Tab-separated table of C-alpha atoms and ligand atoms in Angstrom:
chain	number	residue	atom	x	y	z
E	101	MET	CA	68.213	90.772	137.427
E	102	LEU	CA	64.802	90.994	140.083
E	103	ILE	CA	62.972	93.622	137.824
E	104	GLU	CA	59.856	93.971	140.847
E	105	TYR	CA	57.068	96.121	140.319
E	106	LEU	CA	55.818	97.926	143.402
E	107	GLY	CA	52.639	99.965	141.111
E	108	HIS	CA	52.448	103.127	139.794
E	109	SER	CA	55.849	103.709	139.058
E	110	ALA	CA	57.932	102.276	141.254
E	111	PHE	CA	60.485	99.317	140.757
E	112	LEU	CA	62.812	97.189	143.038
E	113	VAL	CA	65.523	95.484	140.684
E	114	THR	CA	68.009	93.748	142.507
E	115	HIS	CA	71.406	92.248	141.700
E	116	ASP	CA	74.021	91.105	143.555
E	117	LYS	CA	73.768	92.926	146.303
E	118	TYR	CA	72.538	96.240	145.000
E	119	SER	CA	69.165	97.247	144.877
E	120	LEU	CA	67.749	99.707	143.647
E	121	LEU	CA	64.423	101.617	144.616
E	122	PHE	CA	62.872	103.431	141.398
E	123	ASP	CA	60.175	106.666	142.683
E	124	PRO	CA	59.071	104.957	145.759
E	125	PHE	CA	55.102	106.757	145.766
E	126	LEU	CA	54.375	103.366	148.345
E	127	SER	CA	52.420	105.701	150.735
E	128	GLY	CA	49.133	106.386	149.611
E	129	ASN	CA	48.378	104.593	147.023
E	130	SER	CA	45.890	101.835	147.370
E	131	LEU	CA	47.626	100.052	144.457
E	132	ALA	CA	51.669	99.628	145.786
E	133	ALA	CA	52.784	96.394	146.707
E	134	LYS	CA	54.789	96.717	148.873
E	135	LYS	CA	55.473	99.077	152.471
E	136	PRO	CA	57.998	101.464	152.660
E	137	GLU	CA	59.164	99.523	156.284
E	138	GLU	CA	59.424	95.740	153.874
E	139	LEU	CA	61.525	97.678	151.720
E	140	ASN	CA	65.863	97.909	152.727
E	141	PRO	CA	67.298	99.421	148.901
E	142	THR	CA	71.425	100.572	147.991
E	143	HIS	CA	70.106	102.960	146.376
E	144	ILE	CA	67.186	104.526	145.289
E	145	LEU	CA	66.486	107.257	142.382
E	146	VAL	CA	64.865	110.188	141.918
E	147	SER	CA	63.354	111.044	139.016
E	148	HIS	CA	61.274	114.389	140.071
E	149	GLY	CA	60.239	116.476	142.586
E	150	HIS	CA	55.977	115.485	142.414
E	151	SER	CA	54.416	113.481	145.172
E	152	ASP	CA	54.308	110.067	143.369
E	153	HIS	CA	57.887	109.601	142.957
E	154	ILE	CA	59.863	110.452	145.289
E	155	GLY	CA	57.571	109.339	148.140
E	156	ASP	CA	58.549	107.862	150.502
E	157	THR	CA	62.037	108.628	150.090
E	158	VAL	CA	63.179	110.504	152.699
E	159	GLU	CA	62.468	107.852	155.215
E	160	ILE	CA	63.787	104.570	153.163
E	161	ALA	CA	66.505	106.220	152.946
E	162	LYS	CA	67.070	107.335	156.258
E	163	LYS	CA	66.148	103.904	157.885
E	164	ASN	CA	68.757	102.003	155.631
E	165	ASN	CA	70.962	103.887	154.384
E	166	SER	CA	70.330	104.109	151.032
E	167	ILE	CA	72.874	105.994	148.730
E	168	VAL	CA	69.770	108.935	146.905
E	169	TYR	CA	70.477	110.137	142.954
E	170	SER	CA	67.932	113.055	141.412
E	171	THR	CA	69.369	116.680	140.431
E	172	PHE	CA	70.576	118.992	141.992
E	173	GLU	CA	67.890	120.483	143.592
E	174	ILE	CA	66.349	116.744	145.358
E	175	THR	CA	69.561	116.087	146.242
E	176	GLU	CA	69.880	119.448	148.244
E	177	MET	CA	66.615	119.088	149.567
E	178	VAL	CA	67.514	115.255	151.294
E	179	SER	CA	70.474	115.924	152.272
E	180	LYS	CA	69.365	118.289	154.675
E	181	GLU	CA	67.500	114.850	156.568
E	182	GLY	CA	71.383	113.952	156.938
E	183	ILE	CA	70.845	111.627	153.671
E	184	LYS	CA	73.443	110.942	151.372
E	185	VAL	CA	72.250	111.290	148.268
E	186	GLN	CA	74.768	111.328	144.423
E	187	SER	CA	74.170	114.486	142.432
E	188	GLY	CA	73.522	114.845	139.140
E	189	ASN	CA	72.016	116.373	136.221
E	190	ILE	CA	71.234	115.898	132.349
E	191	GLY	CA	73.930	114.420	130.391
E	192	GLY	CA	75.977	113.933	133.542
E	193	LYS	CA	77.593	110.397	133.558
E	194	ILE	CA	78.324	108.252	136.731
E	195	SER	CA	80.336	105.049	137.884
E	196	THR	CA	78.946	103.463	140.331
E	197	GLU	CA	79.048	100.220	142.440
E	198	PHE	CA	77.269	98.152	140.060
E	199	GLY	CA	77.623	99.745	137.355
E	200	SER	CA	76.220	104.151	136.235
E	201	VAL	CA	73.771	106.438	136.138
E	202	LYS	CA	73.645	108.511	133.912
E	203	TYR	CA	70.689	111.173	133.549
E	204	PHE	CA	68.392	111.745	131.014
E	205	ARG	CA	65.813	113.950	130.607
E	206	ALA	CA	62.490	113.958	130.707
E	207	ILE	CA	59.468	116.723	129.845
E	208	HIS	CA	57.676	117.155	132.441
E	209	SER	CA	57.771	119.731	135.513
E	210	SER	CA	59.073	118.269	139.224
E	211	GLY	CA	56.968	120.241	141.604
E	212	VAL	CA	61.009	121.989	143.342
E	213	PRO	CA	62.010	125.164	142.782
E	214	GLY	CA	64.744	125.653	140.184
E	215	GLY	CA	64.349	121.796	138.590
E	216	ILE	CA	63.962	119.760	136.561
E	217	ALA	CA	62.333	116.327	136.009
E	218	CYS	CA	64.966	114.060	134.601
E	219	SER	CA	64.944	110.174	133.353
E	220	PHE	CA	68.040	107.040	134.042
E	221	ILE	CA	69.769	105.178	132.052
E	222	VAL	CA	71.171	102.171	134.516
E	223	GLU	CA	73.830	99.509	133.468
E	224	ILE	CA	73.903	96.776	137.092
E	225	GLY	CA	75.224	93.645	135.835
E	226	ASP	CA	75.539	93.461	131.738
E	227	ASN	CA	71.994	94.616	131.575
E	228	LYS	CA	71.372	98.166	130.784
E	229	ILE	CA	67.427	99.770	131.886
E	230	PHE	CA	66.573	103.139	131.122
E	231	PHE	CA	63.087	104.859	133.844
E	232	ALA	CA	62.133	107.129	131.899
E	233	GLY	CA	60.346	108.693	135.009
E	234	ASP	CA	57.498	111.005	133.792
E	235	THR	CA	57.627	112.564	130.422
E	236	ALA	CA	56.183	113.193	127.354
E	237	LEU	CA	57.256	112.633	124.111
E	238	PHE	CA	59.812	113.632	122.826
E	239	TYR	CA	62.716	113.970	119.668
E	240	ASP	CA	65.858	113.241	121.196
E	241	MET	CA	64.999	109.824	122.271
E	242	LYS	CA	66.109	108.979	119.863
E	243	LEU	CA	69.766	108.786	121.294
E	244	LEU	CA	68.698	106.013	123.307
E	245	GLU	CA	68.799	104.494	120.209
E	246	ALA	CA	72.194	104.454	120.445
E	247	GLU	CA	72.888	103.143	123.995
E	248	LYS	CA	71.510	99.941	122.799
E	249	ILE	CA	68.371	99.891	126.053
E	250	ASP	CA	68.178	95.900	127.354
E	251	LEU	CA	65.006	97.216	128.922
E	252	ALA	CA	62.861	101.292	128.822
E	253	LEU	CA	60.209	101.523	132.175
E	254	LEU	CA	58.145	103.904	129.624
E	255	PRO	CA	54.817	105.528	130.804
E	256	ILE	CA	50.913	105.140	129.143
E	257	GLY	CA	48.598	107.270	131.281
E	258	SER	CA	48.595	109.872	129.482
E	259	VAL	CA	47.216	113.300	130.836
E	260	PHE	CA	50.600	113.453	133.181
E	261	THR	CA	52.266	112.103	130.912
E	262	MET	CA	52.470	109.720	127.494
E	263	GLY	CA	49.919	107.636	126.717
E	264	ILE	CA	49.498	104.650	125.137
E	265	ASP	CA	49.765	106.205	121.394
E	266	ASP	CA	52.604	108.548	122.693
E	267	ALA	CA	54.639	105.734	123.610
E	268	VAL	CA	54.239	103.343	121.317
E	269	LYS	CA	56.555	106.072	119.356
E	270	ALA	CA	58.590	106.489	121.737
E	271	VAL	CA	59.798	102.389	122.104
E	272	GLU	CA	60.109	103.288	117.709
E	273	PHE	CA	62.568	105.838	118.625
E	274	ILE	CA	64.391	103.636	122.248
E	275	SER	CA	64.066	100.057	120.261
E	276	PRO	CA	64.531	98.747	123.394
E	277	LYS	CA	64.245	94.461	123.263
E	278	THR	CA	62.255	94.844	126.476
E	279	VAL	CA	59.274	97.922	128.366
E	280	ILE	CA	57.813	97.472	130.412
E	281	PRO	CA	55.053	100.472	130.708
E	282	MET	CA	54.254	102.045	134.383
E	283	HIS	CA	52.488	104.560	135.780
E	284	TYR	CA	48.509	103.718	134.814
E	285	ASN	CA	44.667	102.611	136.382
E	286	THR	CA	46.987	103.652	139.641
E	287	PHE	CA	44.026	106.882	139.450
E	288	PRO	CA	40.543	107.020	137.231
E	289	ALA	CA	42.103	110.164	135.721
E	290	ILE	CA	45.217	107.501	133.746
E	291	LYS	CA	43.279	104.843	133.393
E	292	GLN	CA	45.468	102.155	130.338
E	293	ASP	CA	45.107	98.794	128.781
E	294	PRO	CA	48.220	97.947	129.670
E	295	TYR	CA	47.572	95.057	126.640
E	296	GLU	CA	46.607	97.117	124.092
E	297	PHE	CA	49.918	99.409	124.543
E	298	LYS	CA	52.034	95.442	124.375
E	299	LYS	CA	49.816	94.847	121.324
E	300	MET	CA	50.387	97.866	119.365
E	301	VAL	CA	54.332	96.996	119.911
E	302	GLU	CA	54.359	93.843	119.074
E	303	LYS	CA	52.419	95.265	116.465
E	304	ASP	CA	54.496	96.240	115.067
E	305	LEU	CA	57.301	96.902	116.586
E	306	ASN	CA	60.798	94.622	117.540
E	307	THR	CA	59.917	94.795	120.770
E	308	LYS	CA	58.331	92.955	123.265
E	309	VAL	CA	56.493	94.105	126.153
E	310	ILE	CA	56.165	92.522	130.029
E	311	VAL	CA	52.770	93.441	131.205
E	312	LEU	CA	52.865	92.543	135.470
E	313	ASP	CA	50.762	94.108	138.144
E	314	PRO	CA	51.904	95.112	141.774
E	315	GLY	CA	53.015	92.461	143.801
E	316	GLN	CA	54.665	90.666	140.644
E	317	SER	CA	58.323	90.138	139.374
E	318	VAL	CA	59.851	89.239	136.423
E	319	ASN	CA	63.793	87.869	136.294
E	320	TYR	CA	65.957	89.503	133.323
B	419	NI	NI1	55.796	114.147	138.351
B	420	MN	MN1	53.561	111.278	138.321
């Protein structure tokens, strides 16, 4: 499985013939590693409706016939554009061609009337990924420990999401094998040192932190 960090909370996860694009905020992000037209994902997962997450979803999905996974309010909205969608909501687990997608909580707003933000637990190949989206720290993250998460993608930027201290606590609750931090340094308000986060996690917890710059990738 190849994990490519595209900047902010955007990741491309590729395994076999499947490529999953998470929260593709590329246009309008000067640090984004790719342009929308460079991507051809089979699936796009959208955690919530804020523009720094739904981003270029419509354009990319239209061009590539990608299936968009999101909560009901967002799939309703984008399906009007003629896009293929798979709707779900918190607690639901959907079997897919590549494994499964389970919708989990996030403590955050969505930017779409009536909608709420979510996170995703994704099984792909032999790996289980937790993509947190935008969220505060919340104690129900402790439930993820039983999911035996291999890789957690967690925001550390503060102001709009968890900051470093709370994200370290989230790692303790989730207990994943590996963490990649996201949602920091895109703009001044969310400036953070990811290596400080790495140092704090690896000092006390049995989890490895991989810091990626936009455009960098790791084989997992
Ligand atoms: Ni947000
Ligand atoms: Mn955000």
